[in-house]
CSV table of C-alpha atoms in Angstrom, one decimal:
chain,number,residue,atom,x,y,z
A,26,UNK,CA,0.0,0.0,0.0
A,27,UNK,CA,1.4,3.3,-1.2
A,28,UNK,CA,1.3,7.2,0.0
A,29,UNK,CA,-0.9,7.5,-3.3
A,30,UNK,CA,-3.4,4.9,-2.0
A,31,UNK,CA,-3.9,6.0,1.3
A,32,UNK,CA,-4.3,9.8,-0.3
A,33,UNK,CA,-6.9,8.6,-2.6
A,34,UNK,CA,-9.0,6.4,0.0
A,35,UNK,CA,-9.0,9.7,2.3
A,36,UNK,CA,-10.6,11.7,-0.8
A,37,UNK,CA,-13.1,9.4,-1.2
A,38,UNK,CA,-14.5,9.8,2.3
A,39,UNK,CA,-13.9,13.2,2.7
A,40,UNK,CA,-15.7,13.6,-0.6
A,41,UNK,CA,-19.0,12.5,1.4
A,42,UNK,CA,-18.1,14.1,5.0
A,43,UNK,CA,-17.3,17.7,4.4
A,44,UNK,CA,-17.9,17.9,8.5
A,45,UNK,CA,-14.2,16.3,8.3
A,46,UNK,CA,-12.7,19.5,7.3
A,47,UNK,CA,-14.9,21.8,8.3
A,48,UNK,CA,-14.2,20.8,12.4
A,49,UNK,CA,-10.5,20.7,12.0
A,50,UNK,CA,-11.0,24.5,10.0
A,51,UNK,CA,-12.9,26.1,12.8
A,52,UNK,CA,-11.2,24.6,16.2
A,53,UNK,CA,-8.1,26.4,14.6
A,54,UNK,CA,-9.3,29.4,13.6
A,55,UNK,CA,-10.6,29.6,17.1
A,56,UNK,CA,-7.7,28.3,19.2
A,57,UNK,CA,-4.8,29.4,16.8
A,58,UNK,CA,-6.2,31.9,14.5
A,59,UNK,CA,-5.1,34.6,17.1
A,60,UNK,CA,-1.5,34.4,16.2
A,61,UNK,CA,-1.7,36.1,13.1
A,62,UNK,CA,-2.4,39.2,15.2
A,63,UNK,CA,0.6,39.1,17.4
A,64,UNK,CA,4.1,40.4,17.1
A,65,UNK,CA,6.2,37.2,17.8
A,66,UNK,CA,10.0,36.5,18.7
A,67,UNK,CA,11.4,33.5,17.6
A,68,UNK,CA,11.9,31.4,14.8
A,69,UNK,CA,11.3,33.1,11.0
A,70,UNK,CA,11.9,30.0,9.3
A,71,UNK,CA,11.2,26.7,11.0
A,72,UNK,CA,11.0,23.3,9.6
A,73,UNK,CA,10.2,20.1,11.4
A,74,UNK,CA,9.0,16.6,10.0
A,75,UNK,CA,5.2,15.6,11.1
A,76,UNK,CA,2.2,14.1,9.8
A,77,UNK,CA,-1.5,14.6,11.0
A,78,UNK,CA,-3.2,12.1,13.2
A,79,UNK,CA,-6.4,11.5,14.9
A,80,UNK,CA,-7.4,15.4,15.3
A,81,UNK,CA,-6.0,17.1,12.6
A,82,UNK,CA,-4.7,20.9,13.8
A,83,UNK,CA,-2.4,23.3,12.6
A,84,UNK,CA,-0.6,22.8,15.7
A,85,UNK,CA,1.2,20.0,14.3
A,86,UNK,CA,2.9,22.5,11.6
A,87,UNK,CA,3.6,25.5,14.1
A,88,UNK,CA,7.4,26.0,15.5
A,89,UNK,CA,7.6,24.6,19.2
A,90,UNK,CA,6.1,27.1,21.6
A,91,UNK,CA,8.6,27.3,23.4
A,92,UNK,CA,10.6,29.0,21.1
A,93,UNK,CA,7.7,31.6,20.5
A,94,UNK,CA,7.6,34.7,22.7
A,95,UNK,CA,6.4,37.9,23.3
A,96,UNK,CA,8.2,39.1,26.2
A,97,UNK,CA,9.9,37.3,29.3
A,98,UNK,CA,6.7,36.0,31.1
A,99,UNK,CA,5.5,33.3,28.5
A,100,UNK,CA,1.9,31.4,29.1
A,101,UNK,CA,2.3,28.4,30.8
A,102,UNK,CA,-0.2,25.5,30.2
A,103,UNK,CA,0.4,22.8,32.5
A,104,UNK,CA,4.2,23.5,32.6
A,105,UNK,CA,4.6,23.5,29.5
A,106,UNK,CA,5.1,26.8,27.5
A,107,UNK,CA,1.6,27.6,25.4
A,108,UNK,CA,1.2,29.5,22.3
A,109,UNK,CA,1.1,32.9,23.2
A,110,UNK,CA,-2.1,35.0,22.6
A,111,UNK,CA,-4.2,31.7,22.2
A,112,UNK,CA,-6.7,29.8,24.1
A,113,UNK,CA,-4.7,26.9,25.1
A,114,UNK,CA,-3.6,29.1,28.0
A,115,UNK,CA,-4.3,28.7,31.6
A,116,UNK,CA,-7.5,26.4,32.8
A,117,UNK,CA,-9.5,27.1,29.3
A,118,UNK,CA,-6.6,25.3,27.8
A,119,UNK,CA,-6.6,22.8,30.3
A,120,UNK,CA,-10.5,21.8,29.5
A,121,UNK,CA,-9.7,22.4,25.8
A,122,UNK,CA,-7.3,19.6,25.6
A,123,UNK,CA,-8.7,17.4,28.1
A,124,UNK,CA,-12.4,17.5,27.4
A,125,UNK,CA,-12.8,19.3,24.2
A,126,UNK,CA,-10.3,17.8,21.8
A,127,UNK,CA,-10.9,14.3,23.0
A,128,UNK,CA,-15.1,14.9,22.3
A,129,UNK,CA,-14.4,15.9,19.0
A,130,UNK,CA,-11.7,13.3,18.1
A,131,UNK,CA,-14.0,10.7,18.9
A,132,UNK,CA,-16.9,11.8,16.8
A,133,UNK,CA,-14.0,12.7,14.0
A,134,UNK,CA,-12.7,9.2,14.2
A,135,UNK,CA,-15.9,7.6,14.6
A,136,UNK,CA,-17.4,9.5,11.5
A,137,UNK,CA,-14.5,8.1,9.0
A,138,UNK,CA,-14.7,4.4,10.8
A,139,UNK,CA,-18.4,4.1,9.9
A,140,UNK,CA,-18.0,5.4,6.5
A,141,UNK,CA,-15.0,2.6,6.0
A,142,UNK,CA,-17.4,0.4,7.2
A,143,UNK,CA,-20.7,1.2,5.2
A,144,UNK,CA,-22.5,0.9,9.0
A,145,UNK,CA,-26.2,1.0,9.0
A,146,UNK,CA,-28.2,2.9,10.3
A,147,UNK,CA,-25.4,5.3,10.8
A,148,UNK,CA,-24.9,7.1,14.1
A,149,UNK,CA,-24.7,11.3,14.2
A,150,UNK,CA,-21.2,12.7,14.6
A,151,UNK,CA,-22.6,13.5,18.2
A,152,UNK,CA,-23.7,9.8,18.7
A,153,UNK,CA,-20.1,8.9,18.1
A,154,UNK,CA,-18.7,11.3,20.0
A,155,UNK,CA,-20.7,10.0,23.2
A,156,UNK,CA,-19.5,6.2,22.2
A,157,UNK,CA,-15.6,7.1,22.5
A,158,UNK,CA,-15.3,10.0,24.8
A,159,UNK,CA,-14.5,8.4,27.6
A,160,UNK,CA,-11.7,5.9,26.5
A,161,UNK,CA,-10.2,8.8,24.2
A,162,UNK,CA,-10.2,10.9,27.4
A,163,UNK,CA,-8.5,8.4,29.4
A,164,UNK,CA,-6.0,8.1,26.6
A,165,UNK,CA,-5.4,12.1,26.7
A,166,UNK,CA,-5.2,11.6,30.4
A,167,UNK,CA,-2.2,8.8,30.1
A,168,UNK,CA,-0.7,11.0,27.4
A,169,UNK,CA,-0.8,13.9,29.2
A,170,UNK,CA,0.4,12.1,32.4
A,171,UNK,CA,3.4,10.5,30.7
A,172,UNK,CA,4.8,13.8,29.4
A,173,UNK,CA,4.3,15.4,32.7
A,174,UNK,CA,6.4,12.6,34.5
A,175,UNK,CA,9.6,12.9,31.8
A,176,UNK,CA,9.2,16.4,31.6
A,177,UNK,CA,11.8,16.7,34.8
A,178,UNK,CA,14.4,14.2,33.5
A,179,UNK,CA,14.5,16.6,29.9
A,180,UNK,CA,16.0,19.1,32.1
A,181,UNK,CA,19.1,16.5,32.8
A,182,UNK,CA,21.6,17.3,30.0
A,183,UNK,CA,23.3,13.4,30.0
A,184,UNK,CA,19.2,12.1,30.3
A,185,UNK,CA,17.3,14.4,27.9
A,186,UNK,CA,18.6,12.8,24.7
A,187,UNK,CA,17.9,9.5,25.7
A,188,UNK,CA,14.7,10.4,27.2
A,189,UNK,CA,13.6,12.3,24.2
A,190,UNK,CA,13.9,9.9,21.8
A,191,UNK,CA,12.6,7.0,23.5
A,192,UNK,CA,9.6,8.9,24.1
A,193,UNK,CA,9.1,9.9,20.1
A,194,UNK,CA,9.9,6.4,19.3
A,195,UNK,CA,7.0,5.4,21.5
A,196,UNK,CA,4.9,8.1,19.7
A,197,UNK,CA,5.7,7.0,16.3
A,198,UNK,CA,5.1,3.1,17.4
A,199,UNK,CA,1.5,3.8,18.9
A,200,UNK,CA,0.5,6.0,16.3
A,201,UNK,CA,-2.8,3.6,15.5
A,202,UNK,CA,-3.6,3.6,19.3
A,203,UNK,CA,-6.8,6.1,18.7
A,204,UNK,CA,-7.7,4.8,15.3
A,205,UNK,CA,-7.9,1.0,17.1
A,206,UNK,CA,-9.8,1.9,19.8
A,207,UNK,CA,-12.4,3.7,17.7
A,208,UNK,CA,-12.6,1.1,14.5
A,209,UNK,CA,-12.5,-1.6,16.3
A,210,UNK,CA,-13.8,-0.6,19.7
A,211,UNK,CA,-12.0,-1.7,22.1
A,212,UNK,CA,-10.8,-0.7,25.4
A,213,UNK,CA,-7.6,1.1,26.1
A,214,UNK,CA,-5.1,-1.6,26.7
A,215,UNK,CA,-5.8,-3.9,24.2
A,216,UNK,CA,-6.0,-1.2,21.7
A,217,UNK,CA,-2.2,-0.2,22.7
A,218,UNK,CA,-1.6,-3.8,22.3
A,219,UNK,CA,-2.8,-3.9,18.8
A,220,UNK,CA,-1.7,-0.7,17.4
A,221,UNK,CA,2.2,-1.9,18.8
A,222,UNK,CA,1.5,-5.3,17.4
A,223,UNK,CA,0.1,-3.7,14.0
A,224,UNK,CA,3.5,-0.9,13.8
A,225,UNK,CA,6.0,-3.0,14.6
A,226,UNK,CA,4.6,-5.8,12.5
A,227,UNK,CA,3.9,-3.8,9.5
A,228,UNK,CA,7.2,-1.2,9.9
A,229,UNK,CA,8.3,-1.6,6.1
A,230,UNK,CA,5.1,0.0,5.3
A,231,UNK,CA,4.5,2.3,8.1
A,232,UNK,CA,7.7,4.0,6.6
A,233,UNK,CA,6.8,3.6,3.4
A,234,UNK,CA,3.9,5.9,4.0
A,235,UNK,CA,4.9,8.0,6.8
A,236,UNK,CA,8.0,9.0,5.9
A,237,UNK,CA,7.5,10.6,2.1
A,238,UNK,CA,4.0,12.5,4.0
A,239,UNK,CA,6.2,13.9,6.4
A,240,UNK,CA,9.3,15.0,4.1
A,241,UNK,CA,6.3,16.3,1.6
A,242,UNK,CA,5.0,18.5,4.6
A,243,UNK,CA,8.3,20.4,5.4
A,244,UNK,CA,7.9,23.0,3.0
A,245,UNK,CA,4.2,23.8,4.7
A,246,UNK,CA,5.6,23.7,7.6
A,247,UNK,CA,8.3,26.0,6.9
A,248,UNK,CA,5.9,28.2,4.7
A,249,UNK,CA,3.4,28.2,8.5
A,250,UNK,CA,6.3,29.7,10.4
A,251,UNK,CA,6.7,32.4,8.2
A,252,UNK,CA,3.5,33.5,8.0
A,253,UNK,CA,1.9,32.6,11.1
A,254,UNK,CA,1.7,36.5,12.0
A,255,UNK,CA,0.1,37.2,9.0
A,256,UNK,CA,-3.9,37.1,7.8
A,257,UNK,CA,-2.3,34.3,5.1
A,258,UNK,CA,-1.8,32.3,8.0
A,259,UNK,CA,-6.3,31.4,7.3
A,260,UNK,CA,-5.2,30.2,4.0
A,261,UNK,CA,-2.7,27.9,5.6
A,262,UNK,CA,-5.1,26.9,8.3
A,263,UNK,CA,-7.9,25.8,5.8
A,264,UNK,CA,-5.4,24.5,4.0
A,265,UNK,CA,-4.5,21.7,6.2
A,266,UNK,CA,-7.9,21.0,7.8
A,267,UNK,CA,-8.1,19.5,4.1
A,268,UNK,CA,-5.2,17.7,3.6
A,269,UNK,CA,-5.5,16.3,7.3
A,270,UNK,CA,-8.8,15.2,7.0
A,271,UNK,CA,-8.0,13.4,3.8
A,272,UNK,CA,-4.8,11.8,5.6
A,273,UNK,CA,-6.4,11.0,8.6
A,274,UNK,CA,-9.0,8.7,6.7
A,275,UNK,CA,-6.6,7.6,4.6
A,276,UNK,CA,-4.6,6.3,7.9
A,277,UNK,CA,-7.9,4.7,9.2
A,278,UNK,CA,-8.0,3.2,5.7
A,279,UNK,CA,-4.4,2.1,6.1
A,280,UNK,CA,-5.1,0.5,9.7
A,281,UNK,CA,-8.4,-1.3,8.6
A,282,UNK,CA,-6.2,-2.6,5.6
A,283,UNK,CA,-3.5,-3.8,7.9
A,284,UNK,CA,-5.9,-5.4,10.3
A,285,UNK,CA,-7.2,-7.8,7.2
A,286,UNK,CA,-10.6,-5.6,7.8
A,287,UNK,CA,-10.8,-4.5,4.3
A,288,UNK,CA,-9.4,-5.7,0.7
A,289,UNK,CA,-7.5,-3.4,-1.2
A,290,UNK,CA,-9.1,-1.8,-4.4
């Protein structure tokens, strides 16, 4: 299965869900749209390899935040340096990303699962959202929870490498944890069970896909950064709500396929 596959799958159900890019467009106007207003130091050009998943969000293009300021006292958001001028700041941003994001991920996941699936009589985005919430807000909780413990040992200069890595190789392992516990419903543990199982048993063409999205998506990124504190930076933003949504089904596609779930056209 190839990068084209997987982009043409996504198309086809985003071609009947426009809700898919229409969610992704509006939580980040709302929670990121603000930094085209501010006056930033940091970064002019910044370049970093990522590819959407779950949730799509601009976020995952932006320079670190903690290498954008506006002055010496920076917004803080559970410890962790925020975006500055935005609404992941503070205790909003604390409900945003525990209670918000997972709501919507789960009716966003949900929505592409059923259309894989051809389920009838199909559930409202809402319905789905109810279904997964709480397992998806357990997972944000662990997440969350996981960074928060490792966060002290990054400031250790002979640990911080180490630590580091071993946590983005865990990211990039569990990458179908969300995607297994929505298509195939199941609870938390044995989802992480099969999305490892899945990765690490499919690798050759996990990188075969991952890899070429991410090196495709450096020049966006790069191209975000710059004009981030600009009103182009809405172009960029409904930009990617797009090509997320199509790789994000495209990815449940990919899972499903892996799984033995569905046959590939």
């Amino acid at each position: 299965m190839t990068v084209f596959d997987v982009w043409a799958k996504g198309k086809n159900v985003v071609s009947r869900h426009k809700l898919l890019i229409l969610i992704p467009l509006i939580v980040d106007l709302i929670l990121y749209g603000p930094l085209m207003t501010k006056s930033l130091m940091g970064p002019s050009i910044h370049i970093k390899l990522t590819v959407p998943s779950s949730l799509p969000s601009i976020a995952n293009l932006l320079p670190e935040a903690s290498s954008l300021t506006t002055g010496p006292s920076d917004p803080v958001f559970m410890g962790i340096t925020a975006y500055p001028g935005t609404l992941m700041v503070g205790f909003l941003g604390v409900l945003i990303t525990l209670v918000v994001i997972p709501y919507l991920k789960a009716g966003y996941l949900g929505t592409i699962a059923q259309d894989l699936k051809n389920t009838e009589p199909a559930l409202s985005f809402t319905q789905l959202a109810r279904k997964y919430f709480v397992r998806l807000f357990i997972l944000q909780l662990l997440t969350i929870a996981a960074f928060l413990i490792i966060t002290p040992l990054m400031m250790i200069p002979l640990i911080s490498a180490v630590v580091i890595i071993g946590m983005l190789i865990l990211i990039i392992l569990l990458f179908f944890w969300d995607y297994s516990v929505v298509y195939d419903d199941l609870d938390i543990v044995t989802a992480f069970k099969k999305a490892l199982g899945i990765f690490t048993g499919n690798f050759p063409v996990m990188a075969a896909v991952l890899l070429p999205i991410a090196l495709l998506l450096l020049p966006l990124t790069a191209f975000t950064s710059v004009v981030m504190t600009t009103p182009a930076f809405i172009a960029v933003i409904a930009l990617y709500a797009y090509i997320g949504a199509v790789l994000v089904s495209g990815f449940m596609y990919l899972y499903a396929n892996l799984t033995g779930a569905v046959d590939l056209e």
